[in-house]
Coordinates of C-alpha atoms and ligand atoms in Angstrom, one line a residue:
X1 CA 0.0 0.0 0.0
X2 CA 1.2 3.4 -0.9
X3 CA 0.6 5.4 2.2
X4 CA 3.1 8.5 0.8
X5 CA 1.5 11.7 0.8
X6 CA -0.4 13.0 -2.7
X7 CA 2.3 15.9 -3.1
X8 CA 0.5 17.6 -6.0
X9 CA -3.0 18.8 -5.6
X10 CA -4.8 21.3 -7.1
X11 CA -7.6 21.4 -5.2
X12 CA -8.0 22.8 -1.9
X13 CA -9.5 20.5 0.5
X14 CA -11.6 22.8 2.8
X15 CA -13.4 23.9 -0.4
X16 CA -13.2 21.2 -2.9
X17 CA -15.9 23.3 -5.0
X18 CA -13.8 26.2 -5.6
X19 CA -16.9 28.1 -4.2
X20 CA -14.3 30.9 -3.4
X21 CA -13.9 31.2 -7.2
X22 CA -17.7 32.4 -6.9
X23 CA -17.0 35.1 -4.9
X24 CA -16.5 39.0 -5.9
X25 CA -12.7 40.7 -5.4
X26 CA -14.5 42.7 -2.2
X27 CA -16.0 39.1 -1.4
X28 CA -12.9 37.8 -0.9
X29 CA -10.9 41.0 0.4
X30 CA -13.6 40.6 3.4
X31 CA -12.8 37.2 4.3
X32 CA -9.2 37.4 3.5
X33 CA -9.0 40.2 6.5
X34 CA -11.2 38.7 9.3
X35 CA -9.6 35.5 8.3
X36 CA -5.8 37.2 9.4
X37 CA -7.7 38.5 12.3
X38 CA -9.1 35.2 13.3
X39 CA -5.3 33.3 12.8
X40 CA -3.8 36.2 14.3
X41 CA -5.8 37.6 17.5
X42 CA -8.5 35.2 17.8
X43 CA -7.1 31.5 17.3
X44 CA -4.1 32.1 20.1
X45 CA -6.3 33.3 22.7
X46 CA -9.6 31.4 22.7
X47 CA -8.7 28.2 23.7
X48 CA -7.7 29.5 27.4
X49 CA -10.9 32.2 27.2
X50 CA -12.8 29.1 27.0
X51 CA -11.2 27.2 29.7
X52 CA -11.6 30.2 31.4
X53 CA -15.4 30.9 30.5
X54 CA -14.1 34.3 29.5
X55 CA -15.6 36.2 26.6
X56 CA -12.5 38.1 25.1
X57 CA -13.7 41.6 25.6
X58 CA -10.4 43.4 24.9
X59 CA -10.5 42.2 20.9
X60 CA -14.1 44.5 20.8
X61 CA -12.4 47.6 19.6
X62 CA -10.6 45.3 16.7
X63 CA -13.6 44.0 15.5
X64 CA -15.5 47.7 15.4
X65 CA -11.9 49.0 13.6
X66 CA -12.3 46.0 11.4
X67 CA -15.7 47.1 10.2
X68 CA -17.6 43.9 11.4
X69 CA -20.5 46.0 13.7
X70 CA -23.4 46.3 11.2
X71 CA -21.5 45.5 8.3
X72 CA -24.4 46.0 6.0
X73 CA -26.1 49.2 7.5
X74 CA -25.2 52.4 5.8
X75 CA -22.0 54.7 5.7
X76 CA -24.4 57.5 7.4
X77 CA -24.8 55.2 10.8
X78 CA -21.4 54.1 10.8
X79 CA -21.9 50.6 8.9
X80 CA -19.9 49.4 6.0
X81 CA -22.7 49.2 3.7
X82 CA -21.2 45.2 2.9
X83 CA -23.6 42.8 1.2
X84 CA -25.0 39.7 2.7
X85 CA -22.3 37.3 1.5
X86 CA -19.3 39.0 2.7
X87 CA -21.5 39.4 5.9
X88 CA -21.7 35.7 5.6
X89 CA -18.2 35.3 5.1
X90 CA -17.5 37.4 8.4
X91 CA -19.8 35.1 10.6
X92 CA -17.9 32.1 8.9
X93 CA -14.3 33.0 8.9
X94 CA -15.0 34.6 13.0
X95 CA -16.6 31.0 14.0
X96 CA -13.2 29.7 13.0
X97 CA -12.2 30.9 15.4
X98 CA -15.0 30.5 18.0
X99 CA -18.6 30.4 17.9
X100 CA -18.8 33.0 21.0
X101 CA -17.2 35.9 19.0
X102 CA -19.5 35.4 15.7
X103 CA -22.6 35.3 18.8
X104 CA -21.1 38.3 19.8
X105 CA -21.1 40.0 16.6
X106 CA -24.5 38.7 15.6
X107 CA -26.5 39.6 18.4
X108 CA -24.7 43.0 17.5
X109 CA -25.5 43.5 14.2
X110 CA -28.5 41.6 13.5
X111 CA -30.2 41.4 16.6
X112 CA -29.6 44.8 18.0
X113 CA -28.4 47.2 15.4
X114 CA -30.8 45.9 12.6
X115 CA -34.0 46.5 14.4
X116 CA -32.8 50.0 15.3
X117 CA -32.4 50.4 11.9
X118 CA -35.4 48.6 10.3
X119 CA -37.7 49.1 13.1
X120 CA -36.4 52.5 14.6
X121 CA -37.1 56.4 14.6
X122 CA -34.9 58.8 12.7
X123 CA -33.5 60.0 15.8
X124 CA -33.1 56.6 17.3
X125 CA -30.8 55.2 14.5
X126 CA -28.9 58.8 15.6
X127 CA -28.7 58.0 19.1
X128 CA -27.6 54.8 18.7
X129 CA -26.0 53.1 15.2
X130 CA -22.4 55.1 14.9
X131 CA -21.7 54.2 18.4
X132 CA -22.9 50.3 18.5
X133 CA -20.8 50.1 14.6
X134 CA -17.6 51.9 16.8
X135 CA -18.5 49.1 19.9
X136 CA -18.8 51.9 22.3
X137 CA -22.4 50.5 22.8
X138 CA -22.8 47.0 22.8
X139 CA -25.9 45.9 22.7
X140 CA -28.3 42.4 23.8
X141 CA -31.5 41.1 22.6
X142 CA -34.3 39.7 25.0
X143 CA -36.9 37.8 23.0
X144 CA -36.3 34.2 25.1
X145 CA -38.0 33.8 28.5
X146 CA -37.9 31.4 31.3
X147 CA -40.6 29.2 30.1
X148 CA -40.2 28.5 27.1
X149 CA -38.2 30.0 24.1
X150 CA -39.6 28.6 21.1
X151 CA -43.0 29.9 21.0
X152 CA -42.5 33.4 21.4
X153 CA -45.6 34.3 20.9
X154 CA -46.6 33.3 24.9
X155 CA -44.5 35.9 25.8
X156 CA -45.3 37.1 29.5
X157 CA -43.3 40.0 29.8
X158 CA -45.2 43.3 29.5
X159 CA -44.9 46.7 28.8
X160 CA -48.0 49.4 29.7
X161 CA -48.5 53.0 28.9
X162 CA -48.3 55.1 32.0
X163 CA -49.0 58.5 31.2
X164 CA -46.1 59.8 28.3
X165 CA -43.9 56.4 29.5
X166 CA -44.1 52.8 29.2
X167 CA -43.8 50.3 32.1
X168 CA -41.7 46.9 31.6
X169 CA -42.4 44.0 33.4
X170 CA -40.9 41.0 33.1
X171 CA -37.2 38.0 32.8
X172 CA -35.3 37.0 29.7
X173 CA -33.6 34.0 29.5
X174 CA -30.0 32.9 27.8
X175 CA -29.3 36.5 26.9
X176 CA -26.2 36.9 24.8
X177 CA -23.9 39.8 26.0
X178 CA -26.4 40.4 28.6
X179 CA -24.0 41.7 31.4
X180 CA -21.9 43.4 29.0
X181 CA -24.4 45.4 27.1
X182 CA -25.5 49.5 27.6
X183 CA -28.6 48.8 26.2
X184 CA -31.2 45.9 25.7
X185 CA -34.0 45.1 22.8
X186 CA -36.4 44.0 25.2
X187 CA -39.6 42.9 22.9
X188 CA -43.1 43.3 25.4
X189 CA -46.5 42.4 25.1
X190 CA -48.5 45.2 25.3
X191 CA -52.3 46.3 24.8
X192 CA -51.2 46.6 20.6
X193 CA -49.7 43.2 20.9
X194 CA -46.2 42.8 20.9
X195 CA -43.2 45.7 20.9
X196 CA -39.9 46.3 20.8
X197 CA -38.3 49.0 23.3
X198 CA -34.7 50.0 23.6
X199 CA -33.9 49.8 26.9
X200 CA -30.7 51.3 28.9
X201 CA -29.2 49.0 31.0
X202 CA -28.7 51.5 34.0
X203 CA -32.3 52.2 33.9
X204 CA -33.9 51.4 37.5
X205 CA -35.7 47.8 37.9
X206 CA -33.4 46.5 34.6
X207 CA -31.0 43.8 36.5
X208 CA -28.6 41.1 34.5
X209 CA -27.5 37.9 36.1
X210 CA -24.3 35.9 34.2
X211 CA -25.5 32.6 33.4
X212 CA -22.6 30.8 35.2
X213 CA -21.5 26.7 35.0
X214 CA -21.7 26.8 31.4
X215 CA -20.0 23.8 29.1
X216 CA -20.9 25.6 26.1
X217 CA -20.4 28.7 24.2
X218 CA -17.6 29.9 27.4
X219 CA -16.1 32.4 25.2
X220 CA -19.1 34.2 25.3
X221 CA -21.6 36.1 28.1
X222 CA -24.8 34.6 28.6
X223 CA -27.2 36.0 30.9
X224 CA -30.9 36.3 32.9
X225 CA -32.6 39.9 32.5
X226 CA -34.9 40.9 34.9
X227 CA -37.3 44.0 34.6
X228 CA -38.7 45.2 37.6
X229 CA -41.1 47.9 37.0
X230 CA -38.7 49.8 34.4
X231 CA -39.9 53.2 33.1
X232 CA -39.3 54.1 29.8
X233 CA -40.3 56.6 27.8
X234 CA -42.1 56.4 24.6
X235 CA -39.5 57.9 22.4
X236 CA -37.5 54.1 23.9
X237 CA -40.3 52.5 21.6
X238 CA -39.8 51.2 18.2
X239 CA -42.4 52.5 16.6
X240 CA -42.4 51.0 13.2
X241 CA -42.8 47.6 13.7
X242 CA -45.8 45.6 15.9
X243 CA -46.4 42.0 16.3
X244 CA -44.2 39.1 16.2
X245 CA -42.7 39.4 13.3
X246 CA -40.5 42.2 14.5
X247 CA -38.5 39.9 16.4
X248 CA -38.7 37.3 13.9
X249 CA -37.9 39.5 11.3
X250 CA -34.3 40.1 13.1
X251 CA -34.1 36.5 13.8
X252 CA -34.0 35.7 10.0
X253 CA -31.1 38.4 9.4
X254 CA -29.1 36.6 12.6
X255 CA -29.9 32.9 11.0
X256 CA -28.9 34.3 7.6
X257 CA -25.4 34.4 9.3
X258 CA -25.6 31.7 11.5
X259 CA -26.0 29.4 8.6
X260 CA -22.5 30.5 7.8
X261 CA -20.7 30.3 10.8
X262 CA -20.7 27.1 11.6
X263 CA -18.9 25.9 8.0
X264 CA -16.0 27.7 9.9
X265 CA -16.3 26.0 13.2
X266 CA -16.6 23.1 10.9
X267 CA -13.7 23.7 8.6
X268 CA -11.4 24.0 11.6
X269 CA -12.1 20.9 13.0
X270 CA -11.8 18.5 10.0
X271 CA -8.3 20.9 9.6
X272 CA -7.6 19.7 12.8
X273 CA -8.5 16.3 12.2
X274 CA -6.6 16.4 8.8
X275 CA -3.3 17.2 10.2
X276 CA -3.6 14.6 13.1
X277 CA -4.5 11.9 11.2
X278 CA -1.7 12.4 8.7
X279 CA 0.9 12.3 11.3
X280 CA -0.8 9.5 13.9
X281 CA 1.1 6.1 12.9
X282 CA -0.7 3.4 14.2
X283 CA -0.3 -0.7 13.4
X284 CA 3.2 0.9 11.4
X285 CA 0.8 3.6 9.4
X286 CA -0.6 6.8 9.4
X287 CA -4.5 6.9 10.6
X288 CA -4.8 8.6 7.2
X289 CA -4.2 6.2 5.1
X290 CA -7.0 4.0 7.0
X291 CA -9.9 3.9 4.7
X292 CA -11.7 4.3 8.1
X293 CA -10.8 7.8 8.5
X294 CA -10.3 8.5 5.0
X295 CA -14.2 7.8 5.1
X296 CA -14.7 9.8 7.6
X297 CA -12.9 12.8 6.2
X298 CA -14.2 12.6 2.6
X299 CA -17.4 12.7 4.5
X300 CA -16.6 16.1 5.9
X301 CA -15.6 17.5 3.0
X302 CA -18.8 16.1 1.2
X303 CA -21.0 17.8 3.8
X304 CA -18.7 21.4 4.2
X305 CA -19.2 21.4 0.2
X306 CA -22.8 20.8 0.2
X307 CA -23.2 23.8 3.1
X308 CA -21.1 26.4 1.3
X309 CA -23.0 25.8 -1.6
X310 CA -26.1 26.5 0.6
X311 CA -25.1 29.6 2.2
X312 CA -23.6 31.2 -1.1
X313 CA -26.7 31.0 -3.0
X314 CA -28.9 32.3 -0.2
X315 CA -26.7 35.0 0.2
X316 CA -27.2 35.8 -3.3
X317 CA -31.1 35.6 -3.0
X318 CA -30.5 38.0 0.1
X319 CA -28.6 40.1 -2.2
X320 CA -31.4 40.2 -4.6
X321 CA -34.2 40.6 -2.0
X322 CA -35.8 37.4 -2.5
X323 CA -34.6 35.2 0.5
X324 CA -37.3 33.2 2.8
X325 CA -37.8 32.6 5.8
X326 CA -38.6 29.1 5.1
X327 CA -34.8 28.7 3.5
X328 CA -33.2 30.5 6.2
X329 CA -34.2 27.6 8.2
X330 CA -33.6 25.0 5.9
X331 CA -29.8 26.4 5.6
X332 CA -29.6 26.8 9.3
X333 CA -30.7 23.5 10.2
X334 CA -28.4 21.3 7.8
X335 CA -25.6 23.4 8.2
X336 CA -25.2 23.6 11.8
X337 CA -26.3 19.7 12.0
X338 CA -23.1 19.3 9.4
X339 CA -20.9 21.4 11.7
X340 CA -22.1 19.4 15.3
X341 CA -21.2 15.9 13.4
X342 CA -18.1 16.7 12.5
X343 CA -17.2 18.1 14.8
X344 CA -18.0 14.9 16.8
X345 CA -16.0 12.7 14.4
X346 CA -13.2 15.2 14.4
X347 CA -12.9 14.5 18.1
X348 CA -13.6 11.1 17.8
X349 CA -9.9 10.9 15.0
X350 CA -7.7 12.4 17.6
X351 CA -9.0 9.8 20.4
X352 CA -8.0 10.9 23.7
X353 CA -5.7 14.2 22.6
X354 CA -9.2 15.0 21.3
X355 CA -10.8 15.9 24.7
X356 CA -8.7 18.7 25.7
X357 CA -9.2 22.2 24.0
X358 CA -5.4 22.1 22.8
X359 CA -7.2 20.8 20.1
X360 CA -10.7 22.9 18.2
X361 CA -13.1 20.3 18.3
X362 CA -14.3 19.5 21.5
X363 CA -14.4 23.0 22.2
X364 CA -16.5 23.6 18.6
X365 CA -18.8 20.7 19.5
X366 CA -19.5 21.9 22.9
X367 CA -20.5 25.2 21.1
X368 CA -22.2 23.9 18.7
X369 CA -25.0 22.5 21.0
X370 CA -25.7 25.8 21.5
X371 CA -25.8 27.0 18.0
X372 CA -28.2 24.4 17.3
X373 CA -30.8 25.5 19.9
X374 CA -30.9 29.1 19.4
X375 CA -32.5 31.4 16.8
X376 CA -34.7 28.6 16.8
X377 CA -34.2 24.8 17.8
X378 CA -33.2 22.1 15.2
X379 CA -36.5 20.8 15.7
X380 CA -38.1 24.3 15.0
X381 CA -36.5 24.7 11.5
X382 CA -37.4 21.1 10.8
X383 CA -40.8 21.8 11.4
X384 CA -40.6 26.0 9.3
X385 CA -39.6 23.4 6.5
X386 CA -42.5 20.5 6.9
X387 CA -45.0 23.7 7.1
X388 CA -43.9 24.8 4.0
X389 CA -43.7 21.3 2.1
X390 CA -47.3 20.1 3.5
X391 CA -49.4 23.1 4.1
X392 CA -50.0 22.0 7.5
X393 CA -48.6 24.1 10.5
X394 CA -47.4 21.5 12.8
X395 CA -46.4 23.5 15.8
Ligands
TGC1 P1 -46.2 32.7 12.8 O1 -47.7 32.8 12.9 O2 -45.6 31.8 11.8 O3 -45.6 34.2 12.4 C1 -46.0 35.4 13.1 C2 -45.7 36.5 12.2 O4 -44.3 36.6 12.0 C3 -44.0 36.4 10.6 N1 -42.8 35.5 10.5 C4 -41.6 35.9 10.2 N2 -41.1 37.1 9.8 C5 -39.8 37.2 9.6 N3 -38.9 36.1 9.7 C6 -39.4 34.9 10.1 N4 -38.6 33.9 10.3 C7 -40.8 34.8 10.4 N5 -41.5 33.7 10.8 C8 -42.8 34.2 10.9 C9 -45.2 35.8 10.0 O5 -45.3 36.1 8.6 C10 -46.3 36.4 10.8 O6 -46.4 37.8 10.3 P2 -47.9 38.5 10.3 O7 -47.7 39.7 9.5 O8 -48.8 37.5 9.6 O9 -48.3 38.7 11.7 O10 -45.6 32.5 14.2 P3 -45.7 31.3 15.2 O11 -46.1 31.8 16.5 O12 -46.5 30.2 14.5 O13 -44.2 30.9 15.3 C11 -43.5 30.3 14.4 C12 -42.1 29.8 15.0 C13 -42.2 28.6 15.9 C14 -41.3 29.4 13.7 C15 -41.5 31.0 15.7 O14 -42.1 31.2 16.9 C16 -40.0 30.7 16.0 O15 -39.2 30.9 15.1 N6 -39.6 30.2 17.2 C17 -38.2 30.1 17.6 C18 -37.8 31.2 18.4 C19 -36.4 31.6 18.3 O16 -35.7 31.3 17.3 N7 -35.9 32.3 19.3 C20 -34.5 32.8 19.2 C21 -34.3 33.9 20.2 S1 -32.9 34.9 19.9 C22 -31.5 33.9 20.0 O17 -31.6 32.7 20.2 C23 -30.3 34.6 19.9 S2 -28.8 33.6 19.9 C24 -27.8 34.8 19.5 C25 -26.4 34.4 19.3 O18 -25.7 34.3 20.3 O19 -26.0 34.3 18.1
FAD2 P1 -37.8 25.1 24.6 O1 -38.5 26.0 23.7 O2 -38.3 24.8 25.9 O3 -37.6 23.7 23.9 C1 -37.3 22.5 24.5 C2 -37.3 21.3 23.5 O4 -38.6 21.2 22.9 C3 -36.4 21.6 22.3 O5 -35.7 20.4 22.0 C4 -37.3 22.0 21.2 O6 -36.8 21.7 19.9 C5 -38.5 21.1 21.5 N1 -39.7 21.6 20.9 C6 -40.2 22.9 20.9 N2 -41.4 22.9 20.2 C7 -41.6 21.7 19.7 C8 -42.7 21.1 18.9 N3 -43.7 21.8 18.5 N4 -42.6 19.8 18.6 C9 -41.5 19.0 19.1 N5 -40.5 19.5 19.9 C10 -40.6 20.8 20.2 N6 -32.5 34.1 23.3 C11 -32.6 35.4 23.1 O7 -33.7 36.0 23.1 N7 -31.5 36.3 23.0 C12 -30.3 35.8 23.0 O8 -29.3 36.5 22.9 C13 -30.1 34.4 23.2 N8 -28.8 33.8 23.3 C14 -28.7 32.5 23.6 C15 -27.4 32.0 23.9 C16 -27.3 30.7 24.3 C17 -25.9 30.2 24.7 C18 -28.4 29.8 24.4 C19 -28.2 28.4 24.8 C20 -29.6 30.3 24.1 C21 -29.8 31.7 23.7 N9 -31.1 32.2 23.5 C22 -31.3 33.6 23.4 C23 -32.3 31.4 23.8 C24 -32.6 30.4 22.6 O9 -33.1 31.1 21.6 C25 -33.5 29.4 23.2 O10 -32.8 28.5 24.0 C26 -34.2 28.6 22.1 O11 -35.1 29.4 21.3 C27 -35.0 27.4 22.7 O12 -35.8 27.8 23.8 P2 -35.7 27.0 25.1 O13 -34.3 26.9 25.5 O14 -36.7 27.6 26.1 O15 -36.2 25.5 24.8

């Protein structure tokens, strides 16, 4: 048997597709420079942040220089006016590196900044966008609550007109950046069904609670947001949006992304797995040249192709203005499913040096449980899909 390396290849195994050939000049300038920033800042820190369970707060300024905060919004509020496949390529190339920081600049961008921008008044995009795009303001999005996140729409927490203000009643659950954010989204039921209302963090009655003993997503704050009779005024209303769709309508720009992060999380565990296997000799050969693993690794590349494929072309339907909902989730659900299995079996190829974070996957894996419960529950997307194929709404 000829276990020698292949020396000459021409094809490049984390993208067997050439789907990088698909990409624009800007396309690939983006991801070029958050991929440097991910090798050079991210990659030899996170491991030890996540041992740690310690979101890596001094990289924030970075990441604002770098342009990532509301990369699509407009010049005029201090975004970079990017389309949705280099934002794409952002969440996947930062997920490389660790699913926490492409949370933290979701919940950012989509979840915070977006609905101040879609939803907001003139003088609220103002107040707010230059400073959240600079990171002076960061930002955290409290849809979830205690009893139950995936039907949003028995949401309990409430907001009532008092006079010229509105008064907020109510807990959020598993809030991303919740102890490190200046403001909160904080979507209400009220007598007009449900709103959205920006909320300052050092308003009276507004308390955040780290969500501690976490074994996923440790590179990143999670937290419990209680609102205890906090008075806001009116003008802290979005007005232009009611109803549940608001806070849908930003979950489908943070899934958009989501359904490319994880092809990084998932690239850099078969990477990882790549390189070990290569050099692992066992019974007098490298694991490599097993047709076990070589199974296992043509699988990966199989199912990274299939999911950059995926996210390119909704990206390109985004750009165009014709992306679903209903393809959002499909994208969502296969693509972090492919990233969660491999990175399983990545762990699984570098047996026991595979359960320490010296190595990506474990940590990816642990992560990944998370990715595939919010913005929506594998289970939910599966279901978004069925709805669409059957005509029945099985919820
Ligand atoms: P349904 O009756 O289907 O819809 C109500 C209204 O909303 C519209 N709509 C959407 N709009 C935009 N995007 C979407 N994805 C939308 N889905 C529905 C819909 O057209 C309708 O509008 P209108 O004008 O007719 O009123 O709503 P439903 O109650 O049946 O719920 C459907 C379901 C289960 C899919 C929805 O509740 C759901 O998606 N549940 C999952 C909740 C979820 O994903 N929560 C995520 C919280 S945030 C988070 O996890 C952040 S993690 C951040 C990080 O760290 O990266
Ligand atoms: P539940 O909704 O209670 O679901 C429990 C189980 O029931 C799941 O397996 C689900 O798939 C299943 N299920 C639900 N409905 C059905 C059905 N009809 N049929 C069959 N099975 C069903 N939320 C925010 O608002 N903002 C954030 O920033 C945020 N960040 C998060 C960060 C982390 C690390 C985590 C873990 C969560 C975060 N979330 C956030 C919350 C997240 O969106 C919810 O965890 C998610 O929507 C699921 O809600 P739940 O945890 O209450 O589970």
């Amino acid at each position: 048997m000829n276990t020698q390396p292949k020396t000459v290849t021409t094809l490049d195994p984390y993208d067997l597709y050439d789907v990088r050939s698909l990409l624009s000049d800007e396309e690939r300038m983006v991801q070029d420079t958050v991929a440097r920033f991910t090798d050079e800042r991210v990659l030899p820190v996170i491991g030890e942040c996540f041992d740690q369970g310690r979101f890596p707060h001094e990289l924030v300024p970075e990441i604002a220089n770098l342009g990532l905060l509301g990369p699509t919004l407009p010049t005029e509020y201090g975004g970079a006016g990017m389309n949705a496949v280099s934002y794409g390529l952002i969440c996947q190339e930062l997920e490389r590196g660790d699913s926490g920081i492409r949370s933290f600049v979701s919940v950012q961008s989509s979840l915070c900044m977006y609905p101040i921008y879609a939803y907001g008044s003139a003088e609220q995009k103002r107040e707010w966008l230059p400073d959240m795009a600079q990171g002076k303001v960061i930002g955290c999005f409290g849809l979830t609550e205690p009893h139950g996140g995936s039907d949003p729409a028995n949401m309990k927490t409430h907001a009532k007109k008092d006079g010229g203000d509105w008064v907020i009643n109510g807990a959020k659950m598993w809030i991303t950046n919740g102890n490190l954010a200046r403001i909160a989204i904080v979507w209400a039921q009220t007598e007009d069904g449900i709103q959205g209302f920006i909320v300052p963090t050092d308003t009276p009655g507004f308390t955040a609670q780290e969500i501690q003993r976490k074994f996923s997503l440790r590179a990143s704050v999670t937290s419990a947001l209680f609102l205890d009779n906090v008075r806001v005024p009116d003008s802290a209303r979005l007005p232009n949006v009611r109803g549940l769709k608001g806070p849908l309508g930003c979950l489908t720009q943070a899934r958009y992304g989501i359904t490319w992060g994880p092809i990084g999380a998932a690239i850099a565990c078969m990477r990882d797995a790549v390189e070990y296997a290569k050099t692992r000799i066992l019974f007098d050969r490298p694991i490599a040249a097993t047709q076990a693993v070589q199974l296992k690794l043509a699988d990966m590349a199989r199912r990274i192709t299939q999911a950059q494929l995926m996210s390119l072309q909704l990206g390109r339907l985004k750009d165009a203005g014709r992306m679903q909902p209903t393809q959002v989730s499909l994208a969502k659900w296969n693509n972090v499913r492919m990233a969660i299995d491999i990175a399983r079996e990545a762990r699984d190829i570098l047996g026991g040096a595979g359960i320490t974070t010296e190595y990506s996957p474990i940590r990816h894996m642990l992560n990944l449980e998370s990715v595939i419960t919010y913005e929506g529950t594998e289970t939910v997307h599966q279901l978004v899909v069925g709805r669409e194929v059957t005509g029945i709404n099985a919820f």
